[in-house]
PDB file of C-alpha atoms in Angstrom:
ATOM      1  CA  UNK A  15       0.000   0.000   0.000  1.00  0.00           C
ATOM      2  CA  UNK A  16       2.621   2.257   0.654  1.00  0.00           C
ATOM      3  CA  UNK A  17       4.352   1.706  -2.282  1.00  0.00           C
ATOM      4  CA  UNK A  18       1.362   2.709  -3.661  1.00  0.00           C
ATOM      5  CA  UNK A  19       0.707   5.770  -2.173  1.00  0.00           C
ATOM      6  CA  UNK A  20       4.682   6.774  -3.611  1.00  0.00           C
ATOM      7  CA  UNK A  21       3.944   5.700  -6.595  1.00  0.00           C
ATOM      8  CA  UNK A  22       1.163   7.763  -7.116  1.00  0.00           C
ATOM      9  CA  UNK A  23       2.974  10.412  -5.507  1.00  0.00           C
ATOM     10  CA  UNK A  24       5.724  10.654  -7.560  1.00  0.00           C
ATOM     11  CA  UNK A  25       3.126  10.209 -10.963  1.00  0.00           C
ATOM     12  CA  UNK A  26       1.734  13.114 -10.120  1.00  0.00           C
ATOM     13  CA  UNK A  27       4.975  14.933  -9.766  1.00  0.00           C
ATOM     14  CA  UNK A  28       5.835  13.989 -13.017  1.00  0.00           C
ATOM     15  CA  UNK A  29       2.019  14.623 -14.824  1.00  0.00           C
ATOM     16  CA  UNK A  30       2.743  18.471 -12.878  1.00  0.00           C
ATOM     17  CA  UNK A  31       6.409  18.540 -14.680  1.00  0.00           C
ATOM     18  CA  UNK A  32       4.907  17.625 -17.889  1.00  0.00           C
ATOM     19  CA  UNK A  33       2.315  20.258 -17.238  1.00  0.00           C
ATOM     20  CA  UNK A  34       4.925  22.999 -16.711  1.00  0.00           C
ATOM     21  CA  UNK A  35       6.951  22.036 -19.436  1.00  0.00           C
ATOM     22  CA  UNK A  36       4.461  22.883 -22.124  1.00  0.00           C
ATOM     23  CA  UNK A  37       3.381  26.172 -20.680  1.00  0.00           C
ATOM     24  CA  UNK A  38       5.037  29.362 -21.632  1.00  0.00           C
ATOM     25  CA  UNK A  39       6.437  31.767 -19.801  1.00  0.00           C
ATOM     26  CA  UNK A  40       4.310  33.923 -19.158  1.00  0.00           C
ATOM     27  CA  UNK A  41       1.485  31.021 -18.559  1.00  0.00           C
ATOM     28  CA  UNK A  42       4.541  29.662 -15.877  1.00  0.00           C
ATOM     29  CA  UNK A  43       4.596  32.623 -14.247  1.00  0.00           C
ATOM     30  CA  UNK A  44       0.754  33.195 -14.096  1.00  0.00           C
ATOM     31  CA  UNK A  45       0.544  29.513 -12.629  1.00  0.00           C
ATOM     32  CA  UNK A  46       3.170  30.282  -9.597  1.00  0.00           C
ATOM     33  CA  UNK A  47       1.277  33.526  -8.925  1.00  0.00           C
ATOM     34  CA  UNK A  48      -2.007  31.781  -8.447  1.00  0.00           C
ATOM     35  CA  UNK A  49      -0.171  29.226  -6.167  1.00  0.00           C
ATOM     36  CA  UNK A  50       1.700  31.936  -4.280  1.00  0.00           C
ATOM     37  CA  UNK A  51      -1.942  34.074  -3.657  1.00  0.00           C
ATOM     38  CA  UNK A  52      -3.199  30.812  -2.185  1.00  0.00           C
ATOM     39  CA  UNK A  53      -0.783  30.782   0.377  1.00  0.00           C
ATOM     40  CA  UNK A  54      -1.159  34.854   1.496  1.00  0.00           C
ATOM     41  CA  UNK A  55      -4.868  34.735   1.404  1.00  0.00           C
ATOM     42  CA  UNK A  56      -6.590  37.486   1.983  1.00  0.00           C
ATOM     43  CA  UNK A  57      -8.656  39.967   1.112  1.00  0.00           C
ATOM     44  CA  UNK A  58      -6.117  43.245  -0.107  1.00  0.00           C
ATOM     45  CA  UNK A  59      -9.090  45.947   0.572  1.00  0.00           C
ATOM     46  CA  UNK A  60      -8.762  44.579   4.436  1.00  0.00           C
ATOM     47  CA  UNK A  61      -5.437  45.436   4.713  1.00  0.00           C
ATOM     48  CA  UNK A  62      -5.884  49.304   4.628  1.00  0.00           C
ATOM     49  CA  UNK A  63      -7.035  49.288   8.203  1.00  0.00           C
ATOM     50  CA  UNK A  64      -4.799  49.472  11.005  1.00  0.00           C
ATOM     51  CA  UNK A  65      -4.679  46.659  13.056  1.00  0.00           C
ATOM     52  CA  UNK A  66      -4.039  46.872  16.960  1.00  0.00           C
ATOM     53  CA  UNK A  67      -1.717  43.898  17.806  1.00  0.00           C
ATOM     54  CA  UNK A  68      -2.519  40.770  19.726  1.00  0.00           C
ATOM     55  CA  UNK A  69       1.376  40.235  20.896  1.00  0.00           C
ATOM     56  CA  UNK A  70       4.113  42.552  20.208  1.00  0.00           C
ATOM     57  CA  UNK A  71       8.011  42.908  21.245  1.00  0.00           C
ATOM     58  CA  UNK A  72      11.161  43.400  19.314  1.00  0.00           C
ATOM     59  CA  UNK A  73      13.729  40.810  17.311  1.00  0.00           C
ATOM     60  CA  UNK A  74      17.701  41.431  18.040  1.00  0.00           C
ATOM     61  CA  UNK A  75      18.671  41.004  14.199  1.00  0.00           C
ATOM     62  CA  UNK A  76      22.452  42.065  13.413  1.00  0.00           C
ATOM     63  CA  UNK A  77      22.800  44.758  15.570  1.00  0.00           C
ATOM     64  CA  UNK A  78      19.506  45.859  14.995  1.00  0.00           C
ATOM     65  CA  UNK A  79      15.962  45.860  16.661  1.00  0.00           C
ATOM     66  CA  UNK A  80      13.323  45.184  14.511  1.00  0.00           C
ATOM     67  CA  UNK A  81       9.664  45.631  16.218  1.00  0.00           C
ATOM     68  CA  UNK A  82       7.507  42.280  15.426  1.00  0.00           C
ATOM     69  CA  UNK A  83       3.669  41.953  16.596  1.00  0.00           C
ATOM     70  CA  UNK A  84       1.030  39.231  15.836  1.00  0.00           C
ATOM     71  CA  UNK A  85      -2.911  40.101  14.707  1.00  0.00           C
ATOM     72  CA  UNK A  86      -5.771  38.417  13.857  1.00  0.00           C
ATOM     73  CA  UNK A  87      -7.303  38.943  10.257  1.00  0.00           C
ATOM     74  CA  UNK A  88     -10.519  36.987   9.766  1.00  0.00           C
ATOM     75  CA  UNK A  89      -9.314  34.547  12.285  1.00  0.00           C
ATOM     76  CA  UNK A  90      -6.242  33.734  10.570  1.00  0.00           C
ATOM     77  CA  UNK A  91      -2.797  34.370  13.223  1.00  0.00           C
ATOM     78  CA  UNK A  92      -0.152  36.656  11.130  1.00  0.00           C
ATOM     79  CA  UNK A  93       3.206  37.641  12.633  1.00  0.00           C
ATOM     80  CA  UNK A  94       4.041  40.731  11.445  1.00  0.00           C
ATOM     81  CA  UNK A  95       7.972  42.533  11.125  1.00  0.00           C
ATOM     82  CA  UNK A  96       8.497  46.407  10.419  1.00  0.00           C
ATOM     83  CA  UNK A  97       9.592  46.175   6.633  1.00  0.00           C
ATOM     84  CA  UNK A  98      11.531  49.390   7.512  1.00  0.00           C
ATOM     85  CA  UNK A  99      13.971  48.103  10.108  1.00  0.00           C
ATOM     86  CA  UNK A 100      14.033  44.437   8.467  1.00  0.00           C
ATOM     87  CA  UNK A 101      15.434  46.323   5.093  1.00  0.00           C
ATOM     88  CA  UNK A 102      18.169  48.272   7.894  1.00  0.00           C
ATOM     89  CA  UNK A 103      18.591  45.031   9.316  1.00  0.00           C
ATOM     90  CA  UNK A 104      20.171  43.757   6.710  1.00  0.00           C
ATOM     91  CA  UNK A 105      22.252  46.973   6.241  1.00  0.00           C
ATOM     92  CA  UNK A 106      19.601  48.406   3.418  1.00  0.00           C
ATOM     93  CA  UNK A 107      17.943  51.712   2.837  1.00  0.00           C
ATOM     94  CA  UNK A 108      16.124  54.113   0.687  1.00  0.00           C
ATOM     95  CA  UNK A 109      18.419  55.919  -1.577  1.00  0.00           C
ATOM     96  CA  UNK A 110      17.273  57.854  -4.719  1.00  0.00           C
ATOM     97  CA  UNK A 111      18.336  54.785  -6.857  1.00  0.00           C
ATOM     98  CA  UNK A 112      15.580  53.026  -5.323  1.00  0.00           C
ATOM     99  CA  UNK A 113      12.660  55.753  -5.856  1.00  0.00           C
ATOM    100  CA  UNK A 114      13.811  56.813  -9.345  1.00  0.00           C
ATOM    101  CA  UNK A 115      13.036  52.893 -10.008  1.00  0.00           C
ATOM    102  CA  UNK A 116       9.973  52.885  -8.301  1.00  0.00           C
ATOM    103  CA  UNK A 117       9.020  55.766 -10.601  1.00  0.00           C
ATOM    104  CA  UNK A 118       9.801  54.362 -13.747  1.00  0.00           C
ATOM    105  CA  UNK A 119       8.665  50.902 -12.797  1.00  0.00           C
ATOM    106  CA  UNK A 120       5.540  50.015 -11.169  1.00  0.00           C
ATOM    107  CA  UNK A 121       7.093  46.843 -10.092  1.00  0.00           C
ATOM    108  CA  UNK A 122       9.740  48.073  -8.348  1.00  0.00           C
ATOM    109  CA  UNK A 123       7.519  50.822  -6.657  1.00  0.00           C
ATOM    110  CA  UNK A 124       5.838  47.366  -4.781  1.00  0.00           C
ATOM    111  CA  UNK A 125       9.297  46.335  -3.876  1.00  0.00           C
ATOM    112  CA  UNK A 126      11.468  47.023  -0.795  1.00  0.00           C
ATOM    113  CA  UNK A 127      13.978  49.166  -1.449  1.00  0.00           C
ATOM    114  CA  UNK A 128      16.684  46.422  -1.396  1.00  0.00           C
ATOM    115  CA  UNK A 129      14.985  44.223  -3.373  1.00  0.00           C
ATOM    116  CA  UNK A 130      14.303  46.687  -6.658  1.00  0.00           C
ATOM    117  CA  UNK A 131      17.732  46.658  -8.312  1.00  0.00           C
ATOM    118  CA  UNK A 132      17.113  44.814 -11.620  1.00  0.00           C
ATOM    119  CA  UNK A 133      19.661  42.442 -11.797  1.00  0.00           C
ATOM    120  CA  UNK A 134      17.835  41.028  -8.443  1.00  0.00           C
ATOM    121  CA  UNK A 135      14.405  40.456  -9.543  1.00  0.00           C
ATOM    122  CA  UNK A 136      15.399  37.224 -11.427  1.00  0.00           C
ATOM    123  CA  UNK A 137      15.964  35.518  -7.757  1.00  0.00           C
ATOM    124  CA  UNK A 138      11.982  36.888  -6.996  1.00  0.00           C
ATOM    125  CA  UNK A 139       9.858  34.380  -6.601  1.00  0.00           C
ATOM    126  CA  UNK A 140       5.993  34.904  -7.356  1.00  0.00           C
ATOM    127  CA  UNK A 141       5.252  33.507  -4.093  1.00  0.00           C
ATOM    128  CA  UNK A 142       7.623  36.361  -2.634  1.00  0.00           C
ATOM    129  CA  UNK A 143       6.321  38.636  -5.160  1.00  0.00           C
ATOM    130  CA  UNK A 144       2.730  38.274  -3.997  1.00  0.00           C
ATOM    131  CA  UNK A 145       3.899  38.598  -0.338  1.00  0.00           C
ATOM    132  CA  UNK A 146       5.662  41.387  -0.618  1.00  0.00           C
ATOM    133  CA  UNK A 147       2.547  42.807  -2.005  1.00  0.00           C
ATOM    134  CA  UNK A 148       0.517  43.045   1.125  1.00  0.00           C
ATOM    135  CA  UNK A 149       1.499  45.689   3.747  1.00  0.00           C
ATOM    136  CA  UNK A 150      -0.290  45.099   7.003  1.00  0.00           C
ATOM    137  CA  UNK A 151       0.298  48.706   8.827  1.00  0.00           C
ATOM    138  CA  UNK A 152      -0.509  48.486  12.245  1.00  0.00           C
ATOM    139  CA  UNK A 153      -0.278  50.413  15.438  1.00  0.00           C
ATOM    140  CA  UNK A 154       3.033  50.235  17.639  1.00  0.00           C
ATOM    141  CA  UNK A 155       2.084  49.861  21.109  1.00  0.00           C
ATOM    142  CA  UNK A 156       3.763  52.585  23.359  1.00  0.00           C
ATOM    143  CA  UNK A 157       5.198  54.891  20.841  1.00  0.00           C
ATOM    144  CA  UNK A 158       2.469  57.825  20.823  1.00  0.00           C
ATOM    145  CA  UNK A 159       0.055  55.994  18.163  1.00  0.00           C
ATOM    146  CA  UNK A 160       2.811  55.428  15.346  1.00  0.00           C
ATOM    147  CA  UNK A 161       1.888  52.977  12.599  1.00  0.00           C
ATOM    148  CA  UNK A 162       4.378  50.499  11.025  1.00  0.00           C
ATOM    149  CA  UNK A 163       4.154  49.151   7.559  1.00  0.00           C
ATOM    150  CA  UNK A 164       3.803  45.109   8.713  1.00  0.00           C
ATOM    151  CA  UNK A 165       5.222  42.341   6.101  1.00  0.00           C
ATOM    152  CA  UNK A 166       4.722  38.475   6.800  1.00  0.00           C
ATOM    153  CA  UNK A 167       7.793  37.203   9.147  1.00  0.00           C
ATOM    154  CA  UNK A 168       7.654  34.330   6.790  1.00  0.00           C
ATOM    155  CA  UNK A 169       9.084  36.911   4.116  1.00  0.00           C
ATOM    156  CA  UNK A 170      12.245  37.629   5.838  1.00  0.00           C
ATOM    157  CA  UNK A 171      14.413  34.662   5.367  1.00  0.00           C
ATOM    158  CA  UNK A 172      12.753  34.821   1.632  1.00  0.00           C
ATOM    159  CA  UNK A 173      13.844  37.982   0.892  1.00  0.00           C
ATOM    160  CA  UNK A 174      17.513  36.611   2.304  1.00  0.00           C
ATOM    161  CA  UNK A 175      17.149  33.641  -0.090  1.00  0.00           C
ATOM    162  CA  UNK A 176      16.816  36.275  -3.387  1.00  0.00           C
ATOM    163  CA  UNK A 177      20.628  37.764  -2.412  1.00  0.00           C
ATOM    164  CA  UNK A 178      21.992  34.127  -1.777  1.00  0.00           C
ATOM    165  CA  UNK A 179      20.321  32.931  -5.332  1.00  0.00           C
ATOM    166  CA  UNK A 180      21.764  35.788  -6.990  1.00  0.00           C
ATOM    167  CA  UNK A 181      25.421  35.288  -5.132  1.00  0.00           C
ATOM    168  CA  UNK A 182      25.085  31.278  -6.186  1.00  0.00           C
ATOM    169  CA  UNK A 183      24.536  32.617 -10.097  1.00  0.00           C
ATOM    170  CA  UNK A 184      27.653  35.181  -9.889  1.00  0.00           C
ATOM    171  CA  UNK A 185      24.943  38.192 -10.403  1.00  0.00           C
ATOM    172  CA  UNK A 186      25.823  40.637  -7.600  1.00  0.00           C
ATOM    173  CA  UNK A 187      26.439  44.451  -8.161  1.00  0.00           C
ATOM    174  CA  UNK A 188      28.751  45.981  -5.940  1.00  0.00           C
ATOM    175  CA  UNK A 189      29.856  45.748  -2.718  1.00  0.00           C
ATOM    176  CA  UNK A 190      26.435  46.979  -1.309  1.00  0.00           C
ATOM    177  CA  UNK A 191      24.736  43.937  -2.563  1.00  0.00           C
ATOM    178  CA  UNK A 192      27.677  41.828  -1.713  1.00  0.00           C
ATOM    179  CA  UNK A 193      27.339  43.263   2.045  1.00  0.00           C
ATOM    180  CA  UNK A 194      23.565  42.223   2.384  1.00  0.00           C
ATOM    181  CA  UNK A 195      24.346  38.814   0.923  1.00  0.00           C
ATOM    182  CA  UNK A 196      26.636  38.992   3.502  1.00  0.00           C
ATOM    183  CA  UNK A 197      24.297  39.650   6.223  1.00  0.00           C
ATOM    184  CA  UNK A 198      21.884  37.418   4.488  1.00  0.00           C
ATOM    185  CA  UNK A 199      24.064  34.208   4.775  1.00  0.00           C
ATOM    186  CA  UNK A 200      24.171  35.130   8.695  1.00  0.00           C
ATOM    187  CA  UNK A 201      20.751  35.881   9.090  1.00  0.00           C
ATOM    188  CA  UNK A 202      19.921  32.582   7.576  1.00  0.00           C
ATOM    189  CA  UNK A 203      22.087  30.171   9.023  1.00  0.00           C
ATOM    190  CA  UNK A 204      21.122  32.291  12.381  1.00  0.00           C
ATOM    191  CA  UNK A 205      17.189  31.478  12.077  1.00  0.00           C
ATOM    192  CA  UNK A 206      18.315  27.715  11.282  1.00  0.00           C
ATOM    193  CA  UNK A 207      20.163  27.313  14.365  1.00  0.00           C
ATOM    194  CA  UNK A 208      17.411  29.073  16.422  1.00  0.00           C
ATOM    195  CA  UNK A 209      15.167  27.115  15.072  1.00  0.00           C
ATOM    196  CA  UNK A 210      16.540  23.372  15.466  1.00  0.00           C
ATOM    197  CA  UNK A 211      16.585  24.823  19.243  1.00  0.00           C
ATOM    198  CA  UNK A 212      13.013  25.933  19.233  1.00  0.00           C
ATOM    199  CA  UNK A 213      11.786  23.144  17.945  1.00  0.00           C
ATOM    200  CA  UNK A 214      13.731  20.600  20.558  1.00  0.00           C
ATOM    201  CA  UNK A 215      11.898  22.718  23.122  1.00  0.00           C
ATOM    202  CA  UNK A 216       8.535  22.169  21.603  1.00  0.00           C
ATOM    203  CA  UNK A 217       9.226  18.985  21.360  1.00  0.00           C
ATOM    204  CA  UNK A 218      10.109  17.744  24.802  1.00  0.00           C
ATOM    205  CA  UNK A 219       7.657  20.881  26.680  1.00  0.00           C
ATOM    206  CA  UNK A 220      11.135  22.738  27.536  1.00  0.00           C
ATOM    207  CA  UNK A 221       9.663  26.065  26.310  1.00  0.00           C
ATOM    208  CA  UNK A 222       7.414  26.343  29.593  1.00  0.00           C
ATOM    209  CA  UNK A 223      10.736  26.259  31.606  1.00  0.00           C
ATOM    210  CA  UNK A 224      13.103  28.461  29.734  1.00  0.00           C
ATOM    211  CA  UNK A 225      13.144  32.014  29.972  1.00  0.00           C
ATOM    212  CA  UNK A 226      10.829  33.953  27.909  1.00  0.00           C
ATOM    213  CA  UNK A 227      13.293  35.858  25.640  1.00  0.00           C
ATOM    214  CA  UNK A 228      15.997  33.069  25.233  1.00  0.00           C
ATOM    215  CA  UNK A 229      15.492  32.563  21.946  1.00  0.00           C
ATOM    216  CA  UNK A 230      16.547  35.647  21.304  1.00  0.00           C
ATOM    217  CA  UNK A 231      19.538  35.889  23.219  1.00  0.00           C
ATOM    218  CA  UNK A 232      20.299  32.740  21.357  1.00  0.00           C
ATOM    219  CA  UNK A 233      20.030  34.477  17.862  1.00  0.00           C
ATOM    220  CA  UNK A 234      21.561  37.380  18.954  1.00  0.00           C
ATOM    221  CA  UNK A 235      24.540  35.232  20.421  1.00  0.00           C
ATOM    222  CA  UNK A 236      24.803  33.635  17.288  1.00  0.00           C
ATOM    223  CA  UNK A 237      24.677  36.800  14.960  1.00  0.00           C
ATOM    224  CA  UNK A 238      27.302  38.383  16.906  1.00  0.00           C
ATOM    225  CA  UNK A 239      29.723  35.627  16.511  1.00  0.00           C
ATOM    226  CA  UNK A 240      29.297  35.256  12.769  1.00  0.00           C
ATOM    227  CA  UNK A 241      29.659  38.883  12.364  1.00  0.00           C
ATOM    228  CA  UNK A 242      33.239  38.961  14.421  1.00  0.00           C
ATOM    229  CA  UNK A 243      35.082  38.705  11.430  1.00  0.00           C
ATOM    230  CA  UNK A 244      33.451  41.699   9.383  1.00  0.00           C
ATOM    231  CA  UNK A 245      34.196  43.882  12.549  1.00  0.00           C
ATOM    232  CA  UNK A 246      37.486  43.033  12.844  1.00  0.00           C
ATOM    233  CA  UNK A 247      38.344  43.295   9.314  1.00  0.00           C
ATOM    234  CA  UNK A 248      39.767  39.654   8.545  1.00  0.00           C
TER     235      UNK A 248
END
């Protein structure tokens, strides 16, 4: 039976390949933005309103603390990061490079700034294309009624995943995209090792016991070691 179940597995696999192969393009693309919309669903006209967190705290990320908060959209849980401090974070920001794109291209203009260079969009996937095209904003608890522009947490190690793609295929500019590959690769490798400890913890109830922002101290830990020899220049 469960050879089965593989083998029917794995013939559907290949019927999907098949699929793809004959499409074009432009049909290709169409197909992974469909797919990618499944997995953000929601209504866009809902996220106009500003939402009052659930939960709400900040991540230590390279240096860097990036406010997070969860809310509740039509009972669905989202975690939520400032897209401002995730793009300085990762050692980004908005130059005039980045809004002379945005007003030539109406792609880019959906794009964090350190994702609009063309030579990165290649390394884009639709599913982090129609991500990146929800902003939740949503009210910062003790900072005098400000509103951050909220992206999916799930977006962050994606957008780290377009710079590693594009350092794989040889197709960095400069040594500012070379610098947040850089911090990419940390970031990445940083959230893996976190995670393989959150999950252990999960696993065997150890969360209840450990202190509440240990995670983060373990991340931060991390970050700081990888980044030792940047500081000191070797």
């Amino acid at each position: 039976m469960q050879d089965e179940l593989e083998l029917g597995a794995s013939g559907r696999q290949r019927s999907g390949k098949a699929r793809m192969s004959k499409m074009t393009t432009e049909e290709r693309r169409e197909f992974g933005r469909r797919g990618a919309a499944k997995r953000w669903a929601i209504q866009k006209d809902r996220t106009d309103e500003i939402h009052e967190p659930e939960a709400w705290g900040d991540l230590p990320i390279i240096g860097h603390t990036v406010p997070c908060a969860v809310i509740v959209v039509e009972g669905e849980v989202i975690r939520l990061v400032s897209e401002r401090e995730l793009v300085k974070s990762l050692g980004g920001k908005r130059g005039g490079s980045h809004w002379l794109r945005a007003k030539e291209d109406a792609d880019a203009a959906n794009l964090p700034p350190i994702l609009s260079a063309g030579n990165l969009r290649p390394y884009i996937s639709e599913e982090l294309r129609e991500g990146l095209a929800i902003r939740y904003p949503y009210r910062v608890p003790g900072r005098s009624g400000f509103v951050a522009n909220g992206l999916r947490g799930e977006l962050y190690p994606m957008i780290c995943d377009v710079f590693l793609k594009a350092r794989d295929a040889d197709a960095l500019l400069g040594k500012g995209q070379e610098d947040l590959a850089t911090s990419a690769d940390i970031l990445i490798r940083a959230l893996a090792h976190t995670g393989i400890i959150a999950l252990i913890d999960e696993a065997t109830g150890y969360q209840k016991k450990r202190a509440i922002d240990s995670l983060a101290r373990i991340l931060e830990a991390f970050i700081a070691k990888e980044l030792q020899p940047y500081i000191r220049g070797t």
